[in-house]
Tab-separated table of C-alpha atoms in Angstrom:
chain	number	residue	atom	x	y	z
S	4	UNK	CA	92.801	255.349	-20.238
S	5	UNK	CA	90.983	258.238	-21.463
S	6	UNK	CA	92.770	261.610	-21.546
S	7	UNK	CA	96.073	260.035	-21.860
S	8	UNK	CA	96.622	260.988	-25.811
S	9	UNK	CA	96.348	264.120	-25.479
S	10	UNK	CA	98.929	264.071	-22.580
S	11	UNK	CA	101.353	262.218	-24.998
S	12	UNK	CA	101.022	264.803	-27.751
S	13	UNK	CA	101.620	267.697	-24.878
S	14	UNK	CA	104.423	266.487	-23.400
S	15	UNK	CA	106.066	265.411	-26.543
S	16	UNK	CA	105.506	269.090	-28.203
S	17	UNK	CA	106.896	270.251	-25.039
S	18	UNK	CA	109.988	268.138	-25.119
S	19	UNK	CA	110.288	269.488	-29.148
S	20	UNK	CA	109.830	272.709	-28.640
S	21	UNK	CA	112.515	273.111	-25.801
S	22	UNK	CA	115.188	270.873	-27.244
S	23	UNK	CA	114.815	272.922	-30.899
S	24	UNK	CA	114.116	276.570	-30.007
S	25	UNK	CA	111.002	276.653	-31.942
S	26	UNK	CA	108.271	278.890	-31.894
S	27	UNK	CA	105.028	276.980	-29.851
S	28	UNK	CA	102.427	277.818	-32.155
S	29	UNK	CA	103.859	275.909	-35.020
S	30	UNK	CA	105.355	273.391	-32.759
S	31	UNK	CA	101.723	272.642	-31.427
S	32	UNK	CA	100.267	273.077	-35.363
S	33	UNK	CA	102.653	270.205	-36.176
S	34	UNK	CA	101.536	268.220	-33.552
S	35	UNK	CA	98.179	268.463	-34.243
S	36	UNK	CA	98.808	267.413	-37.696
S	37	UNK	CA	100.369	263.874	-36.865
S	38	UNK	CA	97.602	263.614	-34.130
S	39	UNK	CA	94.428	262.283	-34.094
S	40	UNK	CA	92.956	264.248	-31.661
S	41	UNK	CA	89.585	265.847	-30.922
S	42	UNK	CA	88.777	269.416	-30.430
S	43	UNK	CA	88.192	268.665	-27.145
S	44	UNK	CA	91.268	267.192	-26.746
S	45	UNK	CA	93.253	269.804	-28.374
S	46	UNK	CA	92.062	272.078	-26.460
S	47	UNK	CA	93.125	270.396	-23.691
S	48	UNK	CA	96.663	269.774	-24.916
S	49	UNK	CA	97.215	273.453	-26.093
S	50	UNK	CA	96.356	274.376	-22.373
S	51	UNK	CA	98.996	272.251	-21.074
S	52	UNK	CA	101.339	272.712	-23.888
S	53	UNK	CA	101.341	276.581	-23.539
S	54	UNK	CA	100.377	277.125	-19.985
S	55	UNK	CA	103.682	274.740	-19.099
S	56	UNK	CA	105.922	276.690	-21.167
S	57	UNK	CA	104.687	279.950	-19.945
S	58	UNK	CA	105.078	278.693	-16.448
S	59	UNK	CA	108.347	276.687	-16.723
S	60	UNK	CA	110.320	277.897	-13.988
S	61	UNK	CA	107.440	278.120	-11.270
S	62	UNK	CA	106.520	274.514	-12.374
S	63	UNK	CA	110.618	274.205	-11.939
S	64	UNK	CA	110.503	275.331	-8.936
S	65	UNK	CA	108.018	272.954	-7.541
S	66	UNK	CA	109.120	269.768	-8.995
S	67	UNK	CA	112.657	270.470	-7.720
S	68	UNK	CA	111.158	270.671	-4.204
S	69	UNK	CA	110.302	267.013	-4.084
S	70	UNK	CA	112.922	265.882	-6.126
S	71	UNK	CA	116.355	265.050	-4.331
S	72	UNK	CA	118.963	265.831	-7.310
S	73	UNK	CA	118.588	268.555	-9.654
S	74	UNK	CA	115.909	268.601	-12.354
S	75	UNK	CA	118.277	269.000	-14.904
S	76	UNK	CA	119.538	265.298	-13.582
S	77	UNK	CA	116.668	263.687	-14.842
S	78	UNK	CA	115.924	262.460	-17.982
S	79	UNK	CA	114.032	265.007	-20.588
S	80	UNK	CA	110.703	263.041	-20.894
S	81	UNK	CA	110.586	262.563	-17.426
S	82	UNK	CA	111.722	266.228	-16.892
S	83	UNK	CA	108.645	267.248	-19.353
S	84	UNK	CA	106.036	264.997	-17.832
S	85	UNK	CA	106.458	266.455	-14.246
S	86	UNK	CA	106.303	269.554	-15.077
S	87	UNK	CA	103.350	269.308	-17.440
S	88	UNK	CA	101.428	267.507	-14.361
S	89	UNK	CA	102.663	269.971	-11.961
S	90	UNK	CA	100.811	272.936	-14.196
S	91	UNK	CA	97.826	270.783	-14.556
S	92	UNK	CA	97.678	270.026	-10.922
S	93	UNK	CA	97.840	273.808	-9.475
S	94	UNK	CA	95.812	275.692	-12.658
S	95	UNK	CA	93.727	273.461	-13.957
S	96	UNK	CA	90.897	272.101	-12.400
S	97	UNK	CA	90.822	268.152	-12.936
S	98	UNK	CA	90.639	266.334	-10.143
S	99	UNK	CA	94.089	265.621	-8.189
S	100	UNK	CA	93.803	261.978	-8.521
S	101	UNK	CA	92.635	261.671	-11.754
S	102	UNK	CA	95.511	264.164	-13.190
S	103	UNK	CA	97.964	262.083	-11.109
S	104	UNK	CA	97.030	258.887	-12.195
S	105	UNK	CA	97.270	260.414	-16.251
S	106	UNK	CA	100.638	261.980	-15.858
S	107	UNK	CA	102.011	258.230	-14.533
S	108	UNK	CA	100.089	256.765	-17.961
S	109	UNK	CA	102.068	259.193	-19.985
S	110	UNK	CA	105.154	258.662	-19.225
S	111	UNK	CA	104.797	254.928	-19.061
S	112	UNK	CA	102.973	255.908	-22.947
S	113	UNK	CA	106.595	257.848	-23.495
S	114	UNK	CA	108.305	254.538	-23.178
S	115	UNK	CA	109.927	255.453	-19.278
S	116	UNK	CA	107.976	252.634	-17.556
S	117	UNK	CA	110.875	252.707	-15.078
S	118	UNK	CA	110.013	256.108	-13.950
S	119	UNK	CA	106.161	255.964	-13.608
S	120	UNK	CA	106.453	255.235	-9.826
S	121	UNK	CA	108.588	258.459	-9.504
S	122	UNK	CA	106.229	260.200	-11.534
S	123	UNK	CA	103.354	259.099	-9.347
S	124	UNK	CA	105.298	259.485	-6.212
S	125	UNK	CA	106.890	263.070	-6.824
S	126	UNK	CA	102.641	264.194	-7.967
S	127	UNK	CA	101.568	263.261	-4.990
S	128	UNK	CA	104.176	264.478	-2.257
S	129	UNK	CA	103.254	267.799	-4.218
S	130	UNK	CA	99.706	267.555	-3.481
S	131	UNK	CA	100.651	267.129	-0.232
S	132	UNK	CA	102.528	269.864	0.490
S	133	UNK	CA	98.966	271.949	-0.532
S	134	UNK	CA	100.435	272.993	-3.785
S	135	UNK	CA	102.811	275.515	-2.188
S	136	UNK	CA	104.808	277.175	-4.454
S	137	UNK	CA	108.627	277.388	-3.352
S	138	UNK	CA	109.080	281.411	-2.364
S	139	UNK	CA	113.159	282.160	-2.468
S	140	UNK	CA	114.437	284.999	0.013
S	141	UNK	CA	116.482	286.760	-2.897
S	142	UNK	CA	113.754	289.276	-4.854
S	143	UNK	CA	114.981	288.562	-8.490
S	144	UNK	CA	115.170	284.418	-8.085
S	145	UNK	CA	111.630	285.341	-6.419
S	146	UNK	CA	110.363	287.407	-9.158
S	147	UNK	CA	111.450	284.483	-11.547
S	148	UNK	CA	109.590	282.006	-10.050
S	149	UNK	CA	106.618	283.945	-9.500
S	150	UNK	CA	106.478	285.462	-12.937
S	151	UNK	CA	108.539	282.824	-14.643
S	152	UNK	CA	111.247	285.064	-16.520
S	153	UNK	CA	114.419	284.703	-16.241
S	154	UNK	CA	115.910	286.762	-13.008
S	155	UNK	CA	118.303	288.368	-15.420
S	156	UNK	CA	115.759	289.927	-17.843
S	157	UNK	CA	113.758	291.336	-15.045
S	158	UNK	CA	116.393	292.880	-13.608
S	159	UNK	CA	117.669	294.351	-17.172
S	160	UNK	CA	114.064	295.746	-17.157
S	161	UNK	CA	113.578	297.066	-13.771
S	162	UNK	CA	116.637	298.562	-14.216
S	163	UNK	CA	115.819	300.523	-17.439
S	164	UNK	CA	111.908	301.418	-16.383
S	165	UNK	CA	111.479	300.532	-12.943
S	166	UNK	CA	109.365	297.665	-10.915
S	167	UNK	CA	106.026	300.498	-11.323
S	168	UNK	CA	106.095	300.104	-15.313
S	169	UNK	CA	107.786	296.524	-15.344
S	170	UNK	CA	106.001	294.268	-12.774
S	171	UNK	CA	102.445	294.701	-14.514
S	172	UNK	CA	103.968	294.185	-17.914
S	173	UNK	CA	105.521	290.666	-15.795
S	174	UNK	CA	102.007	289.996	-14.439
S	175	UNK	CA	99.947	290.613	-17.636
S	176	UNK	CA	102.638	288.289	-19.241
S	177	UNK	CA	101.177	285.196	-17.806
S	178	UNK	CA	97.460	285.656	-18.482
S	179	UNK	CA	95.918	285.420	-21.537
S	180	UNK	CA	96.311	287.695	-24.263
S	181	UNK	CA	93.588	289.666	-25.705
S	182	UNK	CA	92.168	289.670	-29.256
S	183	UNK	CA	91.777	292.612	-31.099
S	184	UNK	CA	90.501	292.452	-35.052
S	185	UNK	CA	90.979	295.402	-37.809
S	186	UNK	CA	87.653	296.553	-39.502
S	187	UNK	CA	88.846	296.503	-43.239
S	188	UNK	CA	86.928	299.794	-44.340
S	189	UNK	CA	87.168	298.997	-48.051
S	190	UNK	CA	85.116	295.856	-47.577
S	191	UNK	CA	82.748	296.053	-44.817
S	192	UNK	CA	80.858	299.189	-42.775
S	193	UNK	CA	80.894	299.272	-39.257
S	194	UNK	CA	77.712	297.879	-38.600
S	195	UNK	CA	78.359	294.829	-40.942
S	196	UNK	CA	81.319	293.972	-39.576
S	197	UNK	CA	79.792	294.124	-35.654
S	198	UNK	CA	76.651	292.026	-36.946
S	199	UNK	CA	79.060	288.990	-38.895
S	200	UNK	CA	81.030	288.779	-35.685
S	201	UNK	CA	77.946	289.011	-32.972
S	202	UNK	CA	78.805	286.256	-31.322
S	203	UNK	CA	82.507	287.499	-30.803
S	204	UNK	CA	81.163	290.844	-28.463
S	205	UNK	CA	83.375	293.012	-30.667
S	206	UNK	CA	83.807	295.875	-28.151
S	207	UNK	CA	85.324	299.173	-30.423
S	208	UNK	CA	88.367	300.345	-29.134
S	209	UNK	CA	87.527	304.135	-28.377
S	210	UNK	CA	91.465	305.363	-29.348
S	211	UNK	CA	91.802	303.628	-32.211
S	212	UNK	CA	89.246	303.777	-35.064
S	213	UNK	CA	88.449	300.480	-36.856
S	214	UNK	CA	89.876	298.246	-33.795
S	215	UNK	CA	87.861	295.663	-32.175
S	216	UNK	CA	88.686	293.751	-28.838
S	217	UNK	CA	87.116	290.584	-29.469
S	218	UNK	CA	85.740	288.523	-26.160
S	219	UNK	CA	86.256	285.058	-27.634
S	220	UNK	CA	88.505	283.967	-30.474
S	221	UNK	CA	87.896	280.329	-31.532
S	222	UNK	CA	87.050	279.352	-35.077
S	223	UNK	CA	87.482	283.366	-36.190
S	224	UNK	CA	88.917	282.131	-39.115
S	225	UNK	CA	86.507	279.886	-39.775
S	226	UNK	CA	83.610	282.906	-39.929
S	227	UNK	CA	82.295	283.827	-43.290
S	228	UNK	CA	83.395	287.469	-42.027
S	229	UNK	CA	86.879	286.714	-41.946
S	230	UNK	CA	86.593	284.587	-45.415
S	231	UNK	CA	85.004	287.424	-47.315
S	232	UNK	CA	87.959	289.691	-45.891
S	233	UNK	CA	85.850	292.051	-43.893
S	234	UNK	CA	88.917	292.299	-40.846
S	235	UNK	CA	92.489	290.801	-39.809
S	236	UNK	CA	93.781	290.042	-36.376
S	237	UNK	CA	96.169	292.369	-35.613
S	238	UNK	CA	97.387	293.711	-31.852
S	239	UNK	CA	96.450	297.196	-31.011
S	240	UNK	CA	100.497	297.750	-31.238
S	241	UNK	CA	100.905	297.341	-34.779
S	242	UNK	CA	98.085	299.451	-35.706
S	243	UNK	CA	99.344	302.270	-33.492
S	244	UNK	CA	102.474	301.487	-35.205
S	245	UNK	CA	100.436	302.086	-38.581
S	246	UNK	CA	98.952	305.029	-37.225
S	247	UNK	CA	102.309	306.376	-36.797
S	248	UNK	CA	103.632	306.069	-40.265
S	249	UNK	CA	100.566	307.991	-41.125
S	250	UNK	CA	100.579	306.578	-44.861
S	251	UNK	CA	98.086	308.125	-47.115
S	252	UNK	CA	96.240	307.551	-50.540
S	253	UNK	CA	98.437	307.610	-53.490
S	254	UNK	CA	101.673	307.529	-51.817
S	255	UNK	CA	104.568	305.003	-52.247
S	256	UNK	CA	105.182	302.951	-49.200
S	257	UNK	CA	108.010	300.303	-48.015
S	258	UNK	CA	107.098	298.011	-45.150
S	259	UNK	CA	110.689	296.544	-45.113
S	260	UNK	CA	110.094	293.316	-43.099
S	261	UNK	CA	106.562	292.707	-43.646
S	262	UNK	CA	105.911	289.344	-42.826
S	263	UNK	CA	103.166	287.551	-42.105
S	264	UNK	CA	101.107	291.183	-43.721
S	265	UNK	CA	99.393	292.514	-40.521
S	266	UNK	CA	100.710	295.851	-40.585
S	267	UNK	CA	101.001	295.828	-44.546
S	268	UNK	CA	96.875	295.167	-44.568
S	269	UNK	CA	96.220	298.050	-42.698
S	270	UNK	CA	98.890	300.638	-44.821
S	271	UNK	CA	97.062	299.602	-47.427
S	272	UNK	CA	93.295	300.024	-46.022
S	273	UNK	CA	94.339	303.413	-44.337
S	274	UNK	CA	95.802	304.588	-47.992
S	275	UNK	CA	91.811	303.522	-49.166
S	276	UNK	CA	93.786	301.154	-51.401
S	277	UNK	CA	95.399	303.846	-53.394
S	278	UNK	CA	98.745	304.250	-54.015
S	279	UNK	CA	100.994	301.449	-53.755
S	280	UNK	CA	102.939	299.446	-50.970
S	281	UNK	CA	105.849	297.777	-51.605
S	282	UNK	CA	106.189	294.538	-49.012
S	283	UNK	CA	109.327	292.564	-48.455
S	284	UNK	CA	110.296	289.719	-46.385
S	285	UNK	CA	113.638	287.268	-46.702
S	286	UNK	CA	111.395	284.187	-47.259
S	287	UNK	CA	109.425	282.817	-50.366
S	288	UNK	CA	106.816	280.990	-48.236
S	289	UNK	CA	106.536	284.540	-46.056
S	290	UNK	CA	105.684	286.457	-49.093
S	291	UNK	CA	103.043	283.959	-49.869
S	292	UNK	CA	101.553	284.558	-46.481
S	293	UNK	CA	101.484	288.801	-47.335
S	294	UNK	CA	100.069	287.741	-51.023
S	295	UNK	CA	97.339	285.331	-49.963
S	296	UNK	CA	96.636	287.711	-46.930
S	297	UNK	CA	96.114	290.696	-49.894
S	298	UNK	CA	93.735	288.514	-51.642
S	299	UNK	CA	91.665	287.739	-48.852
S	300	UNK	CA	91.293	291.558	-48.011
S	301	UNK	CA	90.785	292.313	-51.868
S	302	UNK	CA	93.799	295.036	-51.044
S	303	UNK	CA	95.173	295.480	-54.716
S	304	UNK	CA	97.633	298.421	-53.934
S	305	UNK	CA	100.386	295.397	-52.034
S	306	UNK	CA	103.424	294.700	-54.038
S	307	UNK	CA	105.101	291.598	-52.224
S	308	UNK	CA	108.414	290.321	-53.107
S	309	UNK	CA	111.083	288.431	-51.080
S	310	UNK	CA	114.269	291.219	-50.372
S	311	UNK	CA	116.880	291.370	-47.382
S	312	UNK	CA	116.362	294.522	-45.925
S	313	UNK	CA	119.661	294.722	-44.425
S	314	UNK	CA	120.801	295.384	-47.898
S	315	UNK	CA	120.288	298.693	-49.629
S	316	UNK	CA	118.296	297.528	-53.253
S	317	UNK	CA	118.638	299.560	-56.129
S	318	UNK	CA	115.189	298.521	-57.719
S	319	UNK	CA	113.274	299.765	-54.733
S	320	UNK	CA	111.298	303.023	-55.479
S	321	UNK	CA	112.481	305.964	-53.597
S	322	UNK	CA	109.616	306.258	-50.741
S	323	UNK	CA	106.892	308.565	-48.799
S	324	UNK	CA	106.766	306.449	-46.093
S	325	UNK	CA	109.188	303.766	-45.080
S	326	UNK	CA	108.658	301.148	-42.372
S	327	UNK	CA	111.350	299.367	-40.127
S	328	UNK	CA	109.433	296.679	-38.205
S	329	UNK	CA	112.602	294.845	-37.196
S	330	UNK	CA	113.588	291.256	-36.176
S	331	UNK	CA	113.512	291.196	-32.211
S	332	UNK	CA	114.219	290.143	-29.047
S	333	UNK	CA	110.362	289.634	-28.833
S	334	UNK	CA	110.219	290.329	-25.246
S	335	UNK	CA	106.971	292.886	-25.597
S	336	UNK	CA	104.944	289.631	-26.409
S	337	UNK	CA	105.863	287.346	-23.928
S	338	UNK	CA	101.904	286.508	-23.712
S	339	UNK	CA	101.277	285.385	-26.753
S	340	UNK	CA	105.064	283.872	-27.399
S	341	UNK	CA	105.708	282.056	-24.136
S	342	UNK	CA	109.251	280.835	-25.192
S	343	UNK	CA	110.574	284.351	-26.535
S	344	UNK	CA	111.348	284.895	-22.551
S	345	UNK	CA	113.653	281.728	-22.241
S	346	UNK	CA	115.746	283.298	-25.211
S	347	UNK	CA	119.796	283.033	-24.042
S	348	UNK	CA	122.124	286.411	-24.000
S	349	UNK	CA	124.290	284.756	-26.688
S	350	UNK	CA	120.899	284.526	-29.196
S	351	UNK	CA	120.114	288.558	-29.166
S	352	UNK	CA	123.313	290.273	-28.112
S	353	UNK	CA	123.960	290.234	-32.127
S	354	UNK	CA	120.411	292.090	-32.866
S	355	UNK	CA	121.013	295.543	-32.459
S	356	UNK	CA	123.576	295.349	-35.019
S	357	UNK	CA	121.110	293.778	-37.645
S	358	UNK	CA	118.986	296.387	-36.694
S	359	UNK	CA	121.046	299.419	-37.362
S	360	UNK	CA	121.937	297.496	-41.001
S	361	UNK	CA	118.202	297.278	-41.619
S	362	UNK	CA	117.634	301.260	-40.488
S	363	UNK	CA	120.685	302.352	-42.205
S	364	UNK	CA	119.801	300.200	-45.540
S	365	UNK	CA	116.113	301.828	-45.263
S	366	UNK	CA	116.907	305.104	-45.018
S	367	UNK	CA	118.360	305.400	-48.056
S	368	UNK	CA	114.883	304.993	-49.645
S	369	UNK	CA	113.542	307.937	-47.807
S	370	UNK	CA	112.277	310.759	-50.223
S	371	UNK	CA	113.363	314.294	-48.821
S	372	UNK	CA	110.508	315.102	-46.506
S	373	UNK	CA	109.519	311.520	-45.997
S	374	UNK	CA	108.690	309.826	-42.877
S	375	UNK	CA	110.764	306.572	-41.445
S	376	UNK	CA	109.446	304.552	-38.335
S	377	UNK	CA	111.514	302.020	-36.608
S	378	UNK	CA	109.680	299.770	-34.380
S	379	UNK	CA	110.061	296.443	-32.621
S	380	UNK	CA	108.072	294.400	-29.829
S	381	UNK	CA	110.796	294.258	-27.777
S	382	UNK	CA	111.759	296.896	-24.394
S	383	UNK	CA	114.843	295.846	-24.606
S	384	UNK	CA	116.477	299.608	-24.819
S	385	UNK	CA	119.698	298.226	-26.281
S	386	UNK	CA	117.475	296.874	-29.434
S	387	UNK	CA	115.153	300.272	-29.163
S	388	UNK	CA	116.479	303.590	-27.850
S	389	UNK	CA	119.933	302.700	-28.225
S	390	UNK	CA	119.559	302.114	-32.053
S	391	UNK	CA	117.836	305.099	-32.804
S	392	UNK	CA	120.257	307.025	-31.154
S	393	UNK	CA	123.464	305.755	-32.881
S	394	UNK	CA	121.199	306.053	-36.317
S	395	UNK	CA	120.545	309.793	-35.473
S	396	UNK	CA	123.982	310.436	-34.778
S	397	UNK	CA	125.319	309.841	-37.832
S	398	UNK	CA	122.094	310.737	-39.929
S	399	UNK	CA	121.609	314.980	-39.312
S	400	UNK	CA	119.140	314.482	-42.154
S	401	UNK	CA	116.654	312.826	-40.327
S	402	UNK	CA	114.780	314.065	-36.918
S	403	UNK	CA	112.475	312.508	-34.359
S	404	UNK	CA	108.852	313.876	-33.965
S	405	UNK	CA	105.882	312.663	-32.454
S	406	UNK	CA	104.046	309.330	-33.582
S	407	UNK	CA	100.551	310.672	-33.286
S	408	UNK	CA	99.154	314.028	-33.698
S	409	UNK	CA	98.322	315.416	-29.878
S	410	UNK	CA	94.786	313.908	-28.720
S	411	UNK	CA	93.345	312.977	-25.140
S	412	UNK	CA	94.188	309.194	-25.188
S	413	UNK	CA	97.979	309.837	-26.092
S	414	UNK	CA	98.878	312.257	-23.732
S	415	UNK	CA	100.516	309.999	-21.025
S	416	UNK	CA	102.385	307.503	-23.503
S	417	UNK	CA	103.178	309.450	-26.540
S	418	UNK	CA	107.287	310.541	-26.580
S	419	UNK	CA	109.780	310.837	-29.462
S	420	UNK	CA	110.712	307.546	-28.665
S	421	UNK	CA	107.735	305.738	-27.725
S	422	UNK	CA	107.626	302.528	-25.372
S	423	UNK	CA	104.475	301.203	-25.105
S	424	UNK	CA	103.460	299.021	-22.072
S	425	UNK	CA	100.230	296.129	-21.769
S	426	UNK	CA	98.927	298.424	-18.715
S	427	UNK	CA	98.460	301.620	-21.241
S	428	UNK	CA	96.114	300.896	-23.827
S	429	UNK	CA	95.643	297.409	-23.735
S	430	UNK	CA	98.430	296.650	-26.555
S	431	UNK	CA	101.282	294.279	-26.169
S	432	UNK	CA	104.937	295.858	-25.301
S	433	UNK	CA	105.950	297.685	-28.405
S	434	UNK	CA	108.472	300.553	-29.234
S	435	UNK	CA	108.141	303.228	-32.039
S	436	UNK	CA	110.550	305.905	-32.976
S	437	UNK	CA	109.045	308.318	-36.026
S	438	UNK	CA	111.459	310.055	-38.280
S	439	UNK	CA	111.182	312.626	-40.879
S	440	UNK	CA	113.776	313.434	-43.406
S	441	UNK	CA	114.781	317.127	-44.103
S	442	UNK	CA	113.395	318.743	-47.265
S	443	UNK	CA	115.711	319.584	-49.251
C-alpha cells in the first residue's frame, strides 16, 4: 500500500529516538540514510516524526482514553504506532480512513501482526469520539497535555516568571520555528544577498542589522548563495548574544564552546575578519564542523581546535573578549528540539555545576578590562541567574553591565541579566549575562 514506507521509517525513528535519548534531527538524518524514500515522502515522515514527538503527551493522552490498561502496558512499537496515527489523525489532513487503514499496515510492516486489529480498533473509537482531546481538572496535568511539557517544568517556570511570560513561550513551543539567516558582510552586499535568496522573502529584521527572517527554508543549503558563503542560519538569539560580546577588529577572542560555528561566524564577520578568534569544542568531528563552516564563509581570522573548557589551558591567549555559550538544559528551544522538554531531573540537576567550571575556567583568560558573556538557551534560573550569581560572588573583579548599548528596540528586555522570551523579538528562549573585568 502506498504511504506505508514512510510510516515504517517514522515510527521506527520514533521508537529510536525515545529508547536512546537522541537528538531528532540526526535520528531522522540517519533514517533517511538507510531509507529509500522520496522527497515527498520524507517530508511526510519528518512531519510525523517531529510533530509526534513534539506532541507526545497530548497524543498520550488520547490513546490512553481508548485504551483499557496503561500505555506504558503495551508494547513499544505498538506504543509508537498509535501515537504516530493519533497526530496524523487530529493535525494532519489525510483522510480518516485512509490514515487508519496505513497506521494498521505499519504495524503489521513492524512485525506486530497480532496487534493490527487493536491498532485499527483503538484509530477508530478515536475518530469517534470527534477527536476530543482528554481535558484533566488539575491546571498543571492540563497544561501538560495541552502544551505537551512535562507538568513539572511548567510549574518550575511559572513559578520563576509567571503564566504572562511562560504560557506564550509554551504555546510558541509547539508551532513551527522561524528561520532567520546572517548576511555575511565580507562576502555579499545587502542587495546581493536579498536578490540570491528572492524566492526565500528575506524580510530584514529592523533590530538587528544583517538578520533575515526567511519565509521558507527548504533546499537553503542547496542555493548557490549559501555555497558561495554569502549567509549562515543562525537564530536571532545567538546573534544578540554576539551583539553582546561586542567583539571588534583586531581583537583576540575565545568562543569557549563553539560548536557547530554559528556564533563563531558572526565574531568573526562583526570583527570585519580582523583580529583573531580562537574556537574550541571537546570533539574532533565538532571542530571540523567550525573549520569547514570558516571555509565556506571565507572567514580567515577562526582558529579552531578541540579543548575542554571546563579546564583552565595554559596555551590559550589571554583575551578581549571571552565567550561562555554553555552546555544546557536546552529548554529555550523546545521548537526546534522537541525532545529537550522530555529531559529527566536526574539528566540536568548536574549542569549548573559544569557550568560554573566552564565560567570559572574562562575567566581566567579575561584581559583586565575585558568583557566575559555567559549565555545558554535554557530559562532554567538554576542553570542562568543562579550561576552568575555564585560566579560574582566570589569574583569582585568582574561586574555585570548591560548587553547592548541603550536603543528603542531594547528597552523592555534588556537587564544585567538578560532572559530573553519567543514573544519579544522573535528569538528563541535565551539568557545572557555580560561581564567586564576591572582595569587594573
Amino acid at each position: 500500500m502506498n504511504g506505508v514506507q514512510p510510516r515504517v521509517v517514522c515510527a521506527k525513528t520514533l521508537l529510536r529516538t525515545l529508547e536512546s535519548g537522541s537528538y531528532s534531527n540526526l535520528a531522522l538524518q540517519a533514517a533517511f540514510q538507510n531509507a529509500k524514500l522520496t522527497g515527498q515522502e520524507k517530508a511526510l515522515c519528518t512531519a510525523i516524526f517531529q510533530g509526534t514527538l513534539e506532541r507526545l503527551f497530548t497524543v498520550d493522552a488520547c490513546v490512553q482514553a481508548h485504551i483499557s490498561r496503561p500505555l506504558e502496558k503495551l508494547d513499544a512499537p505498538v506504543r509508537c504506532v498509535l501515537r504516530c496515527g493519533i497526530y496524523e489523525l487530529l493535525y494532519l489532513a489525510t483522510p480518516p480512513s485512509a490514515a487508519v487503514n496505513l497506521w494498521t499496515e505499519v504495524i503489521k510492516a513492524m512485525g506486530k501482526k497480532s496487534a493490527s486489529a487493536m491498532v485499527n480498533a483503538v484509530l477508530r473509537s478515536f475518530l469517534r469520539s470527534e477527536k476530543q482531546i482528554p481535558q484533566p481538572k488539575e491546571t498543571f496535568a492540563a497544561y501538560e497535555v495541552r502544551y505537551s511539557v512535562p507538568r513539572t517544568l511548567i510549574a518550575q517556570l511559572i513559578g520563576e516568571y509567571g503564566e504572562e511570560k511562560v504560557l506564550p513561550f509554551l504555546e510558541d513551543a509547539g508551532g513551527e520555528p522561524p528561520v532567520y539567516i546572517r548576511r555575511n558582510p565580507l562576502c555579499a552586499s545587502t542587495d546581493t544577498l536579498l536578490a540570491a535568496l528572492a524566492e526565500f522573502s528575506p524580510t530584514p529584521v529592523a533590530e538587528i542589522p544583517d538578520a533575515y527572517r526567511l519565509k521558507r527554508s527548504g533546499a537553503l543549503t542547496d542555493t548557490a548563495a549559501f555555497r558561495k558563503g554569502m549567509f549562515h542560519v543562525q537564530d536571532l538569539a545567538s546573534q544578540l548574544c554576539c551583539m553582546a560580546l561586542d567583539a571588534q577588529p583586531d581583537e583576540i577572542v575565545l568562543d569557549v564552546c563553539a560548536a557547530p560555528g554559528g556564533k563563531t561566524f558572526t565574531i568573526a564577520e562583526m570583527m570585519q575578519g580582523k583580529g583573531k578568534i580562537y574556537a574550541y569544542d571537546l570533539h574532533e568531528n565538532r571542530v571540523r564542523l567550525i573549520q569547514k563552516g570558516a571555509k565556506r564563509l571565507g572567514l580567515s581570522n577562526i582558529y579552531a581546535s578541540t579543548g575542554d573548557a571546563a579546564k583552565p589551558a595554559d596555551d590559550r591567549p589571554m583575551a578581549d573578549k571571552v565567550l561562555c555559550d554553555v552546555p544546557c538544559s536546552g529548554y529555550g528551544v523546545m521548537r526546534r528540539k522537541p525532545e529537550v522538554r522530555y529531559k529527566s531531573a536526574e539528566e540536568v540537576k548536574a549542569l549548573p555545576g559544569i557550568q560554573r567550571n566552564i565560567l570559572e575556567a574562562s575567566a581566567k583568560a579575561v584581559k583586565a578590562g575585558g568583557v566575559l558573556v555567559y549565555s545558554t538557551c535554557t530559562l532554567s534560573k538554576a542553570e542562568n541567574d543562579a550561576v552568575v550569581t555564585d560566579f560574582l560572588r566570589s569574583h569582585p573583579a568582574f561586574s555585570l553591565e548591560m548587553p547592548w548599548k541603550p536603543a528603542a528596540w531594547n528597552q523592555s528586555i534588556a537587564a544585567e541579566m538578560t532572559t530573553l522570551f519567543p514573544q519579544m523579538l522573535g528569538s528563541d528562549g535565551f539568557f545572557i549575562a555580560k561581564m567586564r573585568r576591572r582595569a587594573e
